[in-house]
Tab-separated table of C-alpha atoms and ligand atoms in Angstrom:
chain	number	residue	atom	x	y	z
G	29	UNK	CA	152.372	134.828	78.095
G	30	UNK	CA	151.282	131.338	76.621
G	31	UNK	CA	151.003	130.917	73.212
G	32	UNK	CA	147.199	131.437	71.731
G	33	UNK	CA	145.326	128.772	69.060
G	34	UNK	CA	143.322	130.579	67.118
G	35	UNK	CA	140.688	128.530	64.776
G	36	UNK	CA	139.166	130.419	62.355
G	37	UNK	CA	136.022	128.436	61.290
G	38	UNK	CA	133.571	129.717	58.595
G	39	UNK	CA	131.116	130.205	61.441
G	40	UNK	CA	132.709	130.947	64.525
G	41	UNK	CA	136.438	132.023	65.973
G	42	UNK	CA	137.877	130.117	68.839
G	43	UNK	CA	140.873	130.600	70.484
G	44	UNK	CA	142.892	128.801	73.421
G	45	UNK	CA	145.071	129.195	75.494
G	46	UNK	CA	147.005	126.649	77.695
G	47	UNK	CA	149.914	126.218	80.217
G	48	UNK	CA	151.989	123.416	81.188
G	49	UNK	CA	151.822	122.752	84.795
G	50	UNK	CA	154.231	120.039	86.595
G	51	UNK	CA	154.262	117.882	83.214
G	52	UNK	CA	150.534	118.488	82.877
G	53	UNK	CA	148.453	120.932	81.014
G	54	UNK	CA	146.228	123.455	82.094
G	55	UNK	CA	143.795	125.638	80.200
G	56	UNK	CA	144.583	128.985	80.888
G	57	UNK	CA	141.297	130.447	79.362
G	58	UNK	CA	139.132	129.179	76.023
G	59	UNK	CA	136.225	131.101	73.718
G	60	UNK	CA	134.254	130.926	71.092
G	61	UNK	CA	132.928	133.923	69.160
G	62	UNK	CA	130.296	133.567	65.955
G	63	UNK	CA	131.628	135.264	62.635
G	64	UNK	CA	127.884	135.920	61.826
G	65	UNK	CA	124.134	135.293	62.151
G	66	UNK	CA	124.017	134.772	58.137
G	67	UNK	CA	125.745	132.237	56.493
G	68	UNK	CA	129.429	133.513	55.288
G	69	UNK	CA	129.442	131.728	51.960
G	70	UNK	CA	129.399	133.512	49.004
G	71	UNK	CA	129.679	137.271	51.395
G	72	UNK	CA	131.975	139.604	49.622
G	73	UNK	CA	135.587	138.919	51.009
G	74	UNK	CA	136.608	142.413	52.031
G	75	UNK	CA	132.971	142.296	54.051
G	76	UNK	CA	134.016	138.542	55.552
G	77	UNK	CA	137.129	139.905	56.519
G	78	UNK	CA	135.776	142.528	58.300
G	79	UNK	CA	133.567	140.151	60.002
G	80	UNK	CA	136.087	137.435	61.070
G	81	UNK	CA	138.411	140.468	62.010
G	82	UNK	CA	135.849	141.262	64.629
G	83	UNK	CA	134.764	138.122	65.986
G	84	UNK	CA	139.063	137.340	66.072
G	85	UNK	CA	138.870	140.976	68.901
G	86	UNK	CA	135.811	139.747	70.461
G	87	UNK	CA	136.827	136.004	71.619
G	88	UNK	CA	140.258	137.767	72.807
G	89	UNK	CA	138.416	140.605	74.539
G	90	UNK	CA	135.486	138.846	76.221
G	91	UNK	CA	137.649	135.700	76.731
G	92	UNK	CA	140.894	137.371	78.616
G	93	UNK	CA	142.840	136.235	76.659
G	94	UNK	CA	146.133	138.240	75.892
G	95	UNK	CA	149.580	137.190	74.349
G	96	UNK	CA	151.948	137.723	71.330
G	97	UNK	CA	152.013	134.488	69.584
G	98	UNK	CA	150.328	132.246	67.777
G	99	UNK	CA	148.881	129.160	65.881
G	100	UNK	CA	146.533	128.842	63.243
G	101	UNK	CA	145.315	127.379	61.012
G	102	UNK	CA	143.585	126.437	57.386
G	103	UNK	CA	141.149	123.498	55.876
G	104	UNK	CA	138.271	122.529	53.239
G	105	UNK	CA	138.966	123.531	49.989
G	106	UNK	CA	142.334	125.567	50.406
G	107	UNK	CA	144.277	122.365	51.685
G	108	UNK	CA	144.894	119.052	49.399
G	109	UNK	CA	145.528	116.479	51.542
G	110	UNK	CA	146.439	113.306	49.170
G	111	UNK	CA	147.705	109.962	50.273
G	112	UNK	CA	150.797	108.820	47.677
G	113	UNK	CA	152.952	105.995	46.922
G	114	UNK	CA	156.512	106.444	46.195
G	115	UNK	CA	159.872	104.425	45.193
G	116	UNK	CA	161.044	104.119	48.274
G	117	UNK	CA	163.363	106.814	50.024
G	118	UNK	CA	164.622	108.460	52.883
G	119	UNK	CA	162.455	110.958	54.674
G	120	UNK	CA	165.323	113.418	53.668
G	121	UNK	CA	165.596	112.320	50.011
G	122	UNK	CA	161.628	113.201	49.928
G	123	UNK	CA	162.242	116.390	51.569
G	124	UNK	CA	164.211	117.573	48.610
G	125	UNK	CA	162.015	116.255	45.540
G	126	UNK	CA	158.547	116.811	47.074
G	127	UNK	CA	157.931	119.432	44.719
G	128	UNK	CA	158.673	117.025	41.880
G	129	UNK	CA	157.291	113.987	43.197
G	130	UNK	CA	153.910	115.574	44.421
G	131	UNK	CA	153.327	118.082	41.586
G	132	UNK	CA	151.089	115.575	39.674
G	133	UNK	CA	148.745	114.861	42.592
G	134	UNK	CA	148.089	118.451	43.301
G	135	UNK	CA	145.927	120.293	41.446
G	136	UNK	CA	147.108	123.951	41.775
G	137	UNK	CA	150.664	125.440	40.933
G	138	UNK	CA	152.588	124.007	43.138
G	139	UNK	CA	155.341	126.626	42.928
G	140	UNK	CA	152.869	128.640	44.630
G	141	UNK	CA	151.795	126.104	47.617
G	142	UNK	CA	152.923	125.793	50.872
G	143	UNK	CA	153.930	121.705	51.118
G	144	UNK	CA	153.794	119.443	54.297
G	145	UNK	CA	153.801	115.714	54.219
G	146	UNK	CA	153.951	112.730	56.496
G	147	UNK	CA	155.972	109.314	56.326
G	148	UNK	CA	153.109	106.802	56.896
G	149	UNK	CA	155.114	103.487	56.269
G	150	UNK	CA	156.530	101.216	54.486
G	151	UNK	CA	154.855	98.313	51.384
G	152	UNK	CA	156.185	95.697	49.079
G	153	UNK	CA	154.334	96.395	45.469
G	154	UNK	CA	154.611	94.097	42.835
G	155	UNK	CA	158.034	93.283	44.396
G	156	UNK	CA	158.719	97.301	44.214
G	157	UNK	CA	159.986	98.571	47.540
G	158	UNK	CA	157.749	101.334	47.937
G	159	UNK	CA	156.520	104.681	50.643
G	160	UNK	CA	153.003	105.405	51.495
G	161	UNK	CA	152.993	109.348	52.116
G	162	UNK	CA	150.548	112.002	53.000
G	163	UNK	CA	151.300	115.035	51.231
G	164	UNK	CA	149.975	118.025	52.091
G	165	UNK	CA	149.662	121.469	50.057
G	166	UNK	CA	148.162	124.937	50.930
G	167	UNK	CA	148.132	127.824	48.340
G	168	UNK	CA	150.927	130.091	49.464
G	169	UNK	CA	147.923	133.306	48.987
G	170	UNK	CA	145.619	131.678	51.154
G	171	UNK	CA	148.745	131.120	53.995
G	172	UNK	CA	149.520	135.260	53.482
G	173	UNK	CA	146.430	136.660	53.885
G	174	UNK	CA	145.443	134.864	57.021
G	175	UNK	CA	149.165	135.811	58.150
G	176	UNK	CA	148.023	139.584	57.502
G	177	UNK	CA	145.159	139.365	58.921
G	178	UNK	CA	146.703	138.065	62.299
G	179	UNK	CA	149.747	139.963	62.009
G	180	UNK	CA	147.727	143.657	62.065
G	181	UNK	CA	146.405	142.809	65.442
G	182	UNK	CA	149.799	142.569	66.533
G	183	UNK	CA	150.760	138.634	67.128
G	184	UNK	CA	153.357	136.799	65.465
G	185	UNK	CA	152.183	133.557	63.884
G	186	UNK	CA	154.395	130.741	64.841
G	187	UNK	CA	152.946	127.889	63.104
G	188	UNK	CA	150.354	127.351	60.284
G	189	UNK	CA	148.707	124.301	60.294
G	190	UNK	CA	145.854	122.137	58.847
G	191	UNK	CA	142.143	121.175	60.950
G	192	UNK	CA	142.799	118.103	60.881
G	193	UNK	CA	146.640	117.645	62.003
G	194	UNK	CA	145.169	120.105	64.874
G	195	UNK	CA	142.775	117.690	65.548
G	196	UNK	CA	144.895	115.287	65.722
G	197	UNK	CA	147.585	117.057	68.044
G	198	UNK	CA	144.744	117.570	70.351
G	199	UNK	CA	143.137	113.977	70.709
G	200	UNK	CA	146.992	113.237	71.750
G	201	UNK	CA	147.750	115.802	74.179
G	202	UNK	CA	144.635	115.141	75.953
G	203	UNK	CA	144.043	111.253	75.725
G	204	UNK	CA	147.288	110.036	74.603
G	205	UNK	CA	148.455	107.228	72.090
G	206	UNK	CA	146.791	103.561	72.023
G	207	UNK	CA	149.384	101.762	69.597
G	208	UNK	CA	146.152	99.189	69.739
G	209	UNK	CA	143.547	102.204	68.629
G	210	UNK	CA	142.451	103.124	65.316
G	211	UNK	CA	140.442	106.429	65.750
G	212	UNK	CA	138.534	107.970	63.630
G	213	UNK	CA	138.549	111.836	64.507
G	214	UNK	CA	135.607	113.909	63.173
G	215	UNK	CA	135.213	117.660	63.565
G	216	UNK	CA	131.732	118.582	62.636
G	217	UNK	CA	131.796	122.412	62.034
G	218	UNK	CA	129.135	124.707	59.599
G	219	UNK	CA	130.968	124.196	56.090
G	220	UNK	CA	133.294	120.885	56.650
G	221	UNK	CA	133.643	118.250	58.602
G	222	UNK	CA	137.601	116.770	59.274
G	223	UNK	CA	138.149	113.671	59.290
G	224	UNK	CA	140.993	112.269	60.603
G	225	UNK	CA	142.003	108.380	61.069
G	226	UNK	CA	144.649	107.511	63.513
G	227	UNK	CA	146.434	104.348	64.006
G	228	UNK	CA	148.813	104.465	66.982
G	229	UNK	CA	149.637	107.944	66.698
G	230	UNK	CA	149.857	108.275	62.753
G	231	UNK	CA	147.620	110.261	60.731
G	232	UNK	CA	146.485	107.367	58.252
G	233	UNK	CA	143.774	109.283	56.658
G	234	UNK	CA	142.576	112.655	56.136
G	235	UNK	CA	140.626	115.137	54.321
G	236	UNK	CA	137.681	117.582	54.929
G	237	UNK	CA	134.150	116.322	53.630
G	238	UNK	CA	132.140	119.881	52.445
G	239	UNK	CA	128.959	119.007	54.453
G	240	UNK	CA	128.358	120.339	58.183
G	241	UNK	CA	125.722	122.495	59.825
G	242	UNK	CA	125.498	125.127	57.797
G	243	UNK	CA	123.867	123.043	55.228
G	244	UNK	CA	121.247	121.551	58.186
G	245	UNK	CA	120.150	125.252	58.640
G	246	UNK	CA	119.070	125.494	54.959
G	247	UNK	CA	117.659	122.347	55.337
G	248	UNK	CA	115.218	123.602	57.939
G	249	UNK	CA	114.984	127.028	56.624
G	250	UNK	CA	113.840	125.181	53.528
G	251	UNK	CA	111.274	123.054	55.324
G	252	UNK	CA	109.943	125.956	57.707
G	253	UNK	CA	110.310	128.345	55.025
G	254	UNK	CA	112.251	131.001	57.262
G	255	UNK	CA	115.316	132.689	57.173
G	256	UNK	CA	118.695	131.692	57.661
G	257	UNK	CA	119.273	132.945	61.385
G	258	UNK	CA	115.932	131.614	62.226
G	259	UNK	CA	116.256	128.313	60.898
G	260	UNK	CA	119.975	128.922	62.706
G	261	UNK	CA	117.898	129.464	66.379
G	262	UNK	CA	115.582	126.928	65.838
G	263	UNK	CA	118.175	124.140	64.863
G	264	UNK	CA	119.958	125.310	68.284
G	265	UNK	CA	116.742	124.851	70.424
G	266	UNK	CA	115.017	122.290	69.726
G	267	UNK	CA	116.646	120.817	66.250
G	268	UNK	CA	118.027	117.058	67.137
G	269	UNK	CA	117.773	113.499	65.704
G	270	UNK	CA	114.759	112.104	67.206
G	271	UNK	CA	115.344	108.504	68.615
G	272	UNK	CA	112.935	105.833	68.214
G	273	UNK	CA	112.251	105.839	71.938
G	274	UNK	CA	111.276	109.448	72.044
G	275	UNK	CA	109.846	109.152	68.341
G	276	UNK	CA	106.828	107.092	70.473
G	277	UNK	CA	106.818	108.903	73.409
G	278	UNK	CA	106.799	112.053	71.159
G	279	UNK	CA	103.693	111.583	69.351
G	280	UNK	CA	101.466	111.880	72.297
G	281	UNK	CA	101.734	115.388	72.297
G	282	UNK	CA	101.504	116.413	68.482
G	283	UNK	CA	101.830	120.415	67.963
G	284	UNK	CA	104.729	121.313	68.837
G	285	UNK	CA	106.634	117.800	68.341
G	286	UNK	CA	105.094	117.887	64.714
G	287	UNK	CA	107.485	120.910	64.454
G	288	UNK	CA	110.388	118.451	65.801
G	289	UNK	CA	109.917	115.410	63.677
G	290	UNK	CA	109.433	118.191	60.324
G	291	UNK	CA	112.944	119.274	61.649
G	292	UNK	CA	114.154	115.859	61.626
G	293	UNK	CA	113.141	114.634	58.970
G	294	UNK	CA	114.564	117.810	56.265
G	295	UNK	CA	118.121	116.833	58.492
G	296	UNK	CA	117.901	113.180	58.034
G	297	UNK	CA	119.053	113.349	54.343
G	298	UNK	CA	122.329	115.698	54.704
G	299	UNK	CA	123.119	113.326	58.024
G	300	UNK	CA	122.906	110.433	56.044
G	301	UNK	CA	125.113	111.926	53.025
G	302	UNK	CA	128.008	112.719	55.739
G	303	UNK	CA	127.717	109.218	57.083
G	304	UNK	CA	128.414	107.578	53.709
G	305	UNK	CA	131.623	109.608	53.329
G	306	UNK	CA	132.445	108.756	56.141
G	307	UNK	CA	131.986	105.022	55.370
G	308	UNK	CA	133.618	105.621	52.528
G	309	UNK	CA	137.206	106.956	54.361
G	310	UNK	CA	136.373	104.211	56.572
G	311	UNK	CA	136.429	101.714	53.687
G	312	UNK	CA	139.507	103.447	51.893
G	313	UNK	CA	141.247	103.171	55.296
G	314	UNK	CA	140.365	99.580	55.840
G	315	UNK	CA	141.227	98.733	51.842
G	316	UNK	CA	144.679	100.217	52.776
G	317	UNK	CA	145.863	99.111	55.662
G	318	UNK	CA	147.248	95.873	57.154
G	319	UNK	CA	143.600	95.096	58.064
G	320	UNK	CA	142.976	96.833	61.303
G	321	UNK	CA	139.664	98.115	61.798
G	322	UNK	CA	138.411	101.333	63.669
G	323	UNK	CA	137.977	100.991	67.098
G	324	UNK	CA	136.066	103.990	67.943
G	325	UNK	CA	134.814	107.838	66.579
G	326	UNK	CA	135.604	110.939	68.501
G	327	UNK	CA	133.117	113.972	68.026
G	328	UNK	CA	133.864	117.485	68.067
G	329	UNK	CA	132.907	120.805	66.131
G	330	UNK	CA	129.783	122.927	66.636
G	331	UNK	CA	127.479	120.605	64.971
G	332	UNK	CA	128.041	117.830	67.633
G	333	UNK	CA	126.092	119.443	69.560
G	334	UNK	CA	123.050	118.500	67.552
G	335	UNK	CA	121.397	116.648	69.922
G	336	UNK	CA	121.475	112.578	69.145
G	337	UNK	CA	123.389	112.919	66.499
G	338	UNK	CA	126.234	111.031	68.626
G	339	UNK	CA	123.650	108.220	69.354
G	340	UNK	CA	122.384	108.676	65.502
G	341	UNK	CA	126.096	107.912	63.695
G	342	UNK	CA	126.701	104.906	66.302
G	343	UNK	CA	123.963	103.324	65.277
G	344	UNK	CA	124.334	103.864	61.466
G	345	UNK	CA	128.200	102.870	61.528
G	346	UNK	CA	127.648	100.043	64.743
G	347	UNK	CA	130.546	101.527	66.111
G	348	UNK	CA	131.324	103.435	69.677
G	349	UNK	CA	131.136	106.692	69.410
G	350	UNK	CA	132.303	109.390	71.836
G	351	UNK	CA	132.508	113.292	72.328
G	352	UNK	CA	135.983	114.982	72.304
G	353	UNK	CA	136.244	115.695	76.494
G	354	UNK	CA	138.539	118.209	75.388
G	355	UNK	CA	139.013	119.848	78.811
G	356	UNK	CA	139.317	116.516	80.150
G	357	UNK	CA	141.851	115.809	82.970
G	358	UNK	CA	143.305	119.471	82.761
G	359	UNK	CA	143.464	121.945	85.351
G	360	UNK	CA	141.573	125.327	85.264
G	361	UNK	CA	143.709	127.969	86.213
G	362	UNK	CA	140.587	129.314	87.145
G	363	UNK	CA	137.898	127.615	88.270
G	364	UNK	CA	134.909	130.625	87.564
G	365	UNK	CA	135.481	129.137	83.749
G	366	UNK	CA	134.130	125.281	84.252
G	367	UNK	CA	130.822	126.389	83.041
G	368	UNK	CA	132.007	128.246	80.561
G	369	UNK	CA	134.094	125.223	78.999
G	370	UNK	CA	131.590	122.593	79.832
G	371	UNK	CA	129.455	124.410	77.562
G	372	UNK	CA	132.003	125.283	74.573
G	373	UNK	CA	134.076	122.288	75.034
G	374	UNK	CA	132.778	120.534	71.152
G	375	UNK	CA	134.287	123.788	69.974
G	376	UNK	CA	138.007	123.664	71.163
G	377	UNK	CA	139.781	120.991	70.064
G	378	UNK	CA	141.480	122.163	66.914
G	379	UNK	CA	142.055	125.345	69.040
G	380	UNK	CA	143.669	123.712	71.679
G	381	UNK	CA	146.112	121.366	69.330
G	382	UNK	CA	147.449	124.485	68.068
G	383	UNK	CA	147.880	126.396	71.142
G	384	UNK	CA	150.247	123.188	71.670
G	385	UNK	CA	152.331	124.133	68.772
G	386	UNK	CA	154.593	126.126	70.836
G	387	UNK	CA	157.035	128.127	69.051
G	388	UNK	CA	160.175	125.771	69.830
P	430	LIG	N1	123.354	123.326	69.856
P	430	LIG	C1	123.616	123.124	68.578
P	430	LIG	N2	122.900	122.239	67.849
P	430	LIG	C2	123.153	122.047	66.552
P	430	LIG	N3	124.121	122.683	65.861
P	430	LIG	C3	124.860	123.567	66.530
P	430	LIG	C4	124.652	123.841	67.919
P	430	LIG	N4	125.563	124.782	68.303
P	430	LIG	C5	126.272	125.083	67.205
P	430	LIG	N5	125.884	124.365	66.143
P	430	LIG	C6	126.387	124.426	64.756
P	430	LIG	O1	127.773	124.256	64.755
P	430	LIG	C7	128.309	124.857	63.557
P	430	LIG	C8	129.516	125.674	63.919
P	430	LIG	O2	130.534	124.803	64.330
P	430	LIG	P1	132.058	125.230	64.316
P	430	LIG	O3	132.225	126.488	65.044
P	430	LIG	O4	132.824	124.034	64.755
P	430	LIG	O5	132.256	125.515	62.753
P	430	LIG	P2	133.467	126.293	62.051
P	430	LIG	O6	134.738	125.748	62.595
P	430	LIG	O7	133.291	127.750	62.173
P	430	LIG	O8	133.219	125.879	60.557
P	430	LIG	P3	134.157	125.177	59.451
P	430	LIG	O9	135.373	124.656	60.118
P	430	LIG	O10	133.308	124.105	58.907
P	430	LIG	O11	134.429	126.250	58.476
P	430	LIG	C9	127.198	125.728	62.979
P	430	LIG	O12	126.661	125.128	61.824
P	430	LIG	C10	126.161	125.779	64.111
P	430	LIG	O13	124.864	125.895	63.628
P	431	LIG	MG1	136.110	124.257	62.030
């Protein structure tokens, strides 16, 4: 049975499930389920867990998707992703003081976290030979109880990993590595958005900003002075950035494209706020490195589906941007599911980078 990536989101479950096929991959089967209609933030754990429990049986159920083990993994405010410098040393030398040598930059315990890092390179510093490193921590509770969780519906867990490394594992498997490319990966889902930077395969920069879609639902639940779900419905139908193009063509018919524009504009603010962190891990990146600039952004998460929003960031950063094809150039080993995937496809790519992390 192939091994199963399971992304649990604060919104929605996905899980994935691919094959290899002659060197190539092929997507076995893929689904998204929603954890619930009202926001999850701030619900009563035990209640949450009850919820993502559910929506973890549903995507398997409705999806057909069966197996014993699997990948998941963890992000936003549980995971410390921090870029270090340090005398220089031997990826094994590192491997053994870690703990010591990353205990200042993390701001929990770190007896009690889960540690990962990555060798970026190499720098001269004020004639220092020195190691640029991105460590990465997870609190050892937060790693259990999602192990429970998965473990009482009967799968082992294989690997535990981060959003954005996911992310990254996926953009790779499916497009490849550029050594010419710096991409900026950016996984728009309800409570965070990852952002990943990639230069030639290397993760150069990483961490989760806490804005998504969630907090463009209040905005229009706010301005329309509904409810959460509604706002949630509305967003889905006819929520979007409005172009200038269609901002002129709109305002022939006024009623219900007052509605649109009122939509727009309570989004336009939140939008804006994720763009400048953006710039600003843009800048940090570009401050950092040998002076290679992004070439282009890859979308993905629920909340690229907003409609324009692709067109919207483009413009606002003047740089190409594209959505994660995450199904792209892999078989279907069944072919009733294109519609399916064309439709869910934003969803899947941290999914599908850990359903790549194959037990070994
Ligand atoms: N058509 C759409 N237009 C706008 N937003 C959408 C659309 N479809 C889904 N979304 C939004 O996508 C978000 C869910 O995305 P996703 O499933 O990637 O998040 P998540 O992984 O559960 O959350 P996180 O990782 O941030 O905890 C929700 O905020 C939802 O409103
Ligand atoms: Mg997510």
């Amino acid at each position: 049975m192939p091994h199963i990536g399971l992304d649990i989101g604060s919104y929605s479950v996905k899980a994935c499930q691919m094959k290899e096929k002659g060197g190539k991959y092929a997507v076995v089967n893929f689904g998204v389920a929603d954890i619930s209609e009202e926001l999850t933030d701030g619900m009563d754990p035990a209640q949450k867990d009850i919820l993502v429990f559910d929506a973890i049986k549903r995507v398997f159920a409705d999806n057909n998707i069966k197996g014993t083990s699997l990948s998941l993994s963890v992000s936003g405010d549980q995971v410390i992703v921090r870029y270090i410098k340090l005398p220089f040393m031997t990826r094994e030398e590192l491997k053994s003081t870690i703990r010591i040598d990353g205990e200042q930059y993390i701001p929990f315990n770190i007896n009690e976290c889960v540690l990962d890092f990555s060798m970026l390179g190499e720098i001269v510093e004020e004639g220092q030979k020195k190691i640029e490193v991105l460590l990465v921590a997870v609190k050892e509770e937060v790693v259990n109880h999602y192990i429970a969780l998965v473990k009482s519906l009967g799968f082992d867990i294989t690997a535990i990993d981060v959003d954005c490394f996911a992310l990254q594992n996926a953009y790779e498997a499916v497009y490849g590595v550029n050594p010419e490319e710096v991409v900026a990966l950016l996984n728009i889902g309800a409570k965070y958005s990852n952002i990943n930077i990639i230069e030639g395969g290397v993760t150069m920069y990483s961490r989760d900003i806490p804005i998504g879609g969630s907090l463009l639902t209040k905005d229009i639940a706010r301005e329309l002075a509904c409810t959460f779900p509604e706002a949630e419905k509305i967003k889905k139908e006819i929520g979007g950035i409005i172009i200038e193009s269609e901002e002129t063509k709109l305002t022939r018919i006024p009623s219900k494209d007052d509605k649109k524009i009122r939509i727009y504009g309570a989004m336009v603010p939140t939008i804006n706020k994720l763009i400048t962190e953006v710039r600003r891990a843009f800048d940090f990146y570009e401050s950092s490195s040998k002076k290679k600039s992004i070439t282009k952004i890859v979308l993905s998460g629920g909340s690229a589906k907003l409609k324009n929003i692709d067109k919207f960031i483009s413009e606002r950063m003047k740089l190409t941007v594209e959505l994660f094809d995450a199904f792209k150039e892999v078989e279907r080993e069944d072919p009733r599911i294109e519609s399916k995937l064309q439709e869910t496809r934003l969803y899947a790519p941290v999914s599908l980078g850990l359903s790549l992390r194959r037990p070994k």
